[in-house]
Amino acid sequence: KIVKKDIKDIKIALSGPGAAGTAITKLLLEVGVKDMVLVDKGGILYRGREDLDSAKQELARITNKENIKGGLKEAMQGADVFIGVSAANIVSQDMIKSMNSNPVVFALANPVPEIMPDLALEAGAAVVGTGRSDFANQINNVLAFPAVFKGALSVRAKRISQGMKIAAAYALASLIDESELKPDYIIPNVFDRRVCEHVSSAVAQQAIKEGLNRI
């Protein structure tokens, strides 16, 4: 059974606020997430932490609304979603158990995720995704970038906006009907032939809607 949670009500803990983590954070805030806590090697990003560069200072300003301190353990307590774009084996089963009920775990470090899917599921995760093709729910950037560029180029878009990326995400998600949705099937397979056309069309339409098209 899939449990629905409103994106505006969830708390997300993210490990690895580098290039990918920053892009993920900004997209999630754009679609309405209110509560995100980011963690790097030095711990939670919070306002006033003195060792942060300017990019991470900006992230600290727009996340961690309670300005909590600590490490990954503290960040994950009471979280509904964990997103890892960081390092292998840094998440324990106890950390998963400390999350909210029916948590979603995207452990995307490659080749070894932050926690192996079997361990996360055993600890209570409702849904687990990794970056690997040998596990369910592979989160693979090939599902997005060819179609995003195809859509943008088809209308000669001036740039790729946040709105176009979000349109791509919703188009990708909509390919799986609610009746098909299962804990081990939340995202299309990379070989699903519907993906490129469906996502590129949504991106092109969004570019036109935003007035970014040149044809």
Coordinates of C-alpha atoms in Angstrom, one line a residue:
K1 CA 0.0 0.0 0.0
I2 CA 1.3 3.4 -1.0
V3 CA 0.9 6.1 1.7
K4 CA 0.4 9.6 0.3
K5 CA 2.0 12.6 2.0
D6 CA 1.6 16.2 0.9
I7 CA 4.9 17.6 -0.4
K8 CA 4.3 20.8 1.6
D9 CA 4.2 18.8 4.9
I10 CA 7.2 16.6 4.6
K11 CA 10.6 16.9 6.1
I12 CA 13.6 16.0 3.9
A13 CA 17.1 15.2 5.0
L14 CA 19.7 15.4 2.3
S15 CA 23.3 14.2 2.5
G16 CA 25.8 15.7 0.1
P17 CA 25.0 19.3 -0.8
G18 CA 27.4 19.5 -3.7
A19 CA 26.4 20.3 -7.3
A20 CA 23.7 17.6 -7.5
G21 CA 22.5 18.1 -3.9
T22 CA 22.2 21.9 -4.5
A23 CA 20.2 21.4 -7.7
I24 CA 17.9 18.9 -6.0
T25 CA 17.4 21.2 -3.0
K26 CA 16.4 24.2 -5.2
L27 CA 14.0 22.2 -7.3
L28 CA 12.3 20.7 -4.2
L29 CA 11.9 24.1 -2.6
E30 CA 10.5 25.4 -5.9
V31 CA 7.8 22.7 -5.9
G32 CA 6.7 23.5 -2.3
V33 CA 8.9 21.6 0.1
K34 CA 9.1 23.7 3.3
D35 CA 11.4 21.7 5.5
M36 CA 14.8 20.5 4.3
V37 CA 17.9 19.8 6.4
L38 CA 21.2 19.4 4.5
V39 CA 24.3 17.6 5.8
D40 CA 27.9 17.7 4.5
K41 CA 31.1 16.1 6.0
G42 CA 31.1 18.8 8.7
G43 CA 27.5 18.2 9.8
I44 CA 24.2 20.0 9.3
L45 CA 24.3 23.2 7.4
Y46 CA 22.9 25.9 9.7
R47 CA 22.9 29.7 9.8
G48 CA 26.0 30.9 11.6
R49 CA 28.2 27.8 10.9
E50 CA 31.6 29.4 10.3
D51 CA 33.3 26.9 8.0
L52 CA 30.7 27.2 5.1
D53 CA 31.7 28.7 1.7
S54 CA 29.3 31.2 0.1
A55 CA 27.4 28.5 -1.8
K56 CA 26.7 26.5 1.4
Q57 CA 25.9 29.7 3.3
E58 CA 23.2 30.4 0.8
L59 CA 21.8 26.8 1.3
A60 CA 21.9 27.3 5.0
R61 CA 19.8 30.5 4.6
I62 CA 17.0 28.8 2.6
T63 CA 16.9 25.4 4.4
N64 CA 16.9 24.1 8.0
K65 CA 14.0 26.3 9.2
E66 CA 14.6 25.3 12.8
N67 CA 18.3 25.9 12.5
I68 CA 19.1 22.6 14.1
K69 CA 22.7 21.5 14.6
G70 CA 24.4 18.1 14.7
G71 CA 25.1 15.4 12.1
L72 CA 23.3 13.1 9.8
K73 CA 21.7 11.2 12.7
E74 CA 20.0 14.4 13.9
A75 CA 19.0 15.5 10.4
M76 CA 17.2 12.2 9.8
Q77 CA 15.2 12.1 13.0
G78 CA 11.6 12.6 12.1
A79 CA 12.3 13.0 8.4
D80 CA 9.9 11.7 5.8
V81 CA 12.5 11.4 3.0
F82 CA 16.2 10.8 2.9
I83 CA 18.2 11.8 -0.2
G84 CA 21.8 10.8 -0.4
V85 CA 24.1 12.0 -3.1
S86 CA 27.2 11.5 -0.9
A87 CA 29.1 8.4 0.3
A88 CA 28.8 4.7 0.8
N89 CA 27.4 3.1 4.0
I90 CA 26.9 6.3 6.1
V91 CA 23.3 5.6 7.0
S92 CA 22.4 3.0 9.6
Q93 CA 19.3 1.1 10.2
D94 CA 18.8 3.0 13.4
M95 CA 18.8 6.2 11.4
I96 CA 16.0 4.8 9.2
K97 CA 14.1 3.7 12.3
S98 CA 14.3 7.3 13.6
M99 CA 12.5 8.7 10.5
N100 CA 8.8 9.3 10.3
S101 CA 6.5 6.3 9.5
N102 CA 6.7 5.0 5.9
P103 CA 9.8 6.9 5.0
V104 CA 11.2 7.2 1.4
V105 CA 14.9 6.6 1.0
F106 CA 16.8 7.6 -2.1
A107 CA 20.4 6.3 -1.4
L108 CA 22.0 7.4 -4.6
A109 CA 25.7 7.1 -4.0
N110 CA 27.4 4.9 -6.6
P111 CA 28.5 2.2 -6.8
V112 CA 27.7 1.6 -3.1
P113 CA 24.7 3.5 -1.7
E114 CA 24.5 5.2 1.7
I115 CA 22.5 2.2 2.8
M116 CA 21.7 -1.0 0.9
P117 CA 18.1 -1.4 -0.1
D118 CA 17.5 -4.6 1.9
L119 CA 18.8 -3.0 5.1
A120 CA 16.6 0.1 4.6
L121 CA 13.5 -1.9 3.9
E122 CA 14.2 -4.2 6.9
A123 CA 14.5 -1.0 9.0
G124 CA 11.1 0.2 7.9
A125 CA 11.5 2.2 4.7
A126 CA 8.4 2.1 2.5
V127 CA 10.2 2.9 -0.7
V128 CA 13.9 2.7 -1.6
G129 CA 15.6 4.0 -4.7
T130 CA 19.3 3.9 -5.7
G131 CA 21.4 4.8 -8.6
R132 CA 22.0 1.2 -9.6
S133 CA 20.4 -0.8 -12.3
D134 CA 20.4 -4.1 -10.3
F135 CA 18.0 -2.7 -7.7
A136 CA 14.4 -1.5 -8.0
N137 CA 13.7 2.2 -8.6
Q138 CA 16.9 3.2 -10.4
I139 CA 17.2 7.0 -10.3
N140 CA 19.1 7.5 -13.5
N141 CA 19.8 10.9 -15.1
V142 CA 19.4 9.3 -18.5
L143 CA 15.7 9.4 -17.8
A144 CA 15.8 13.2 -17.8
F145 CA 18.6 14.9 -19.7
P146 CA 18.2 13.6 -23.3
A147 CA 14.5 14.5 -23.2
V148 CA 15.0 17.9 -21.5
F149 CA 17.5 18.9 -24.2
K150 CA 15.3 17.5 -27.0
G151 CA 12.3 19.5 -25.7
A152 CA 14.4 22.7 -25.3
L153 CA 16.0 22.4 -28.7
S154 CA 12.7 21.6 -30.5
V155 CA 11.4 25.1 -29.7
R156 CA 14.9 26.7 -29.6
A157 CA 14.5 27.7 -26.0
K158 CA 16.6 30.6 -24.8
R159 CA 17.6 28.6 -21.7
I160 CA 16.5 25.7 -19.5
S161 CA 14.4 27.1 -16.7
Q162 CA 13.5 25.6 -13.3
G163 CA 9.9 25.4 -14.6
M164 CA 11.1 23.2 -17.6
K165 CA 13.0 20.9 -15.2
I166 CA 9.9 20.6 -13.0
A167 CA 7.7 19.9 -16.0
A168 CA 10.1 17.1 -16.9
A169 CA 9.9 15.6 -13.4
Y170 CA 6.1 15.6 -13.4
A171 CA 6.0 14.2 -16.9
L172 CA 8.3 11.4 -15.8
A173 CA 6.2 10.7 -12.7
S174 CA 2.9 10.7 -14.7
L175 CA 4.1 7.8 -16.9
I176 CA 3.3 5.4 -14.1
D177 CA -0.4 5.3 -13.5
E178 CA -1.6 5.2 -9.9
S179 CA -2.9 1.7 -10.4
E180 CA 0.6 0.6 -11.4
L181 CA 2.4 2.4 -8.5
K182 CA 4.2 0.0 -6.2
P183 CA 7.0 0.4 -3.6
D184 CA 9.4 -1.2 -6.1
Y185 CA 8.0 0.6 -9.1
I186 CA 7.8 4.4 -8.7
I187 CA 9.8 5.6 -11.7
P188 CA 10.0 4.3 -15.3
N189 CA 12.8 2.0 -16.4
V190 CA 15.5 3.6 -18.5
F191 CA 14.5 1.4 -21.4
D192 CA 10.8 2.6 -21.3
R193 CA 10.3 3.9 -24.9
R194 CA 7.6 6.4 -23.7
V195 CA 10.0 8.5 -21.7
C196 CA 11.8 10.6 -24.2
E197 CA 8.7 11.7 -26.2
H198 CA 6.5 12.3 -23.2
V199 CA 9.1 14.3 -21.2
S200 CA 10.5 16.3 -24.2
S201 CA 6.9 17.3 -25.1
A202 CA 6.3 18.6 -21.6
V203 CA 9.5 20.5 -21.5
A204 CA 8.7 22.1 -24.9
Q205 CA 5.3 23.1 -23.8
Q206 CA 6.6 24.6 -20.6
A207 CA 9.2 26.6 -22.5
I208 CA 6.4 28.1 -24.7
K209 CA 4.3 28.8 -21.7
E210 CA 7.2 30.8 -20.1
G211 CA 7.9 32.6 -23.4
L212 CA 11.4 31.1 -23.7
N213 CA 10.8 29.6 -27.2
R214 CA 12.2 31.2 -30.3
I215 CA 10.1 29.3 -32.9

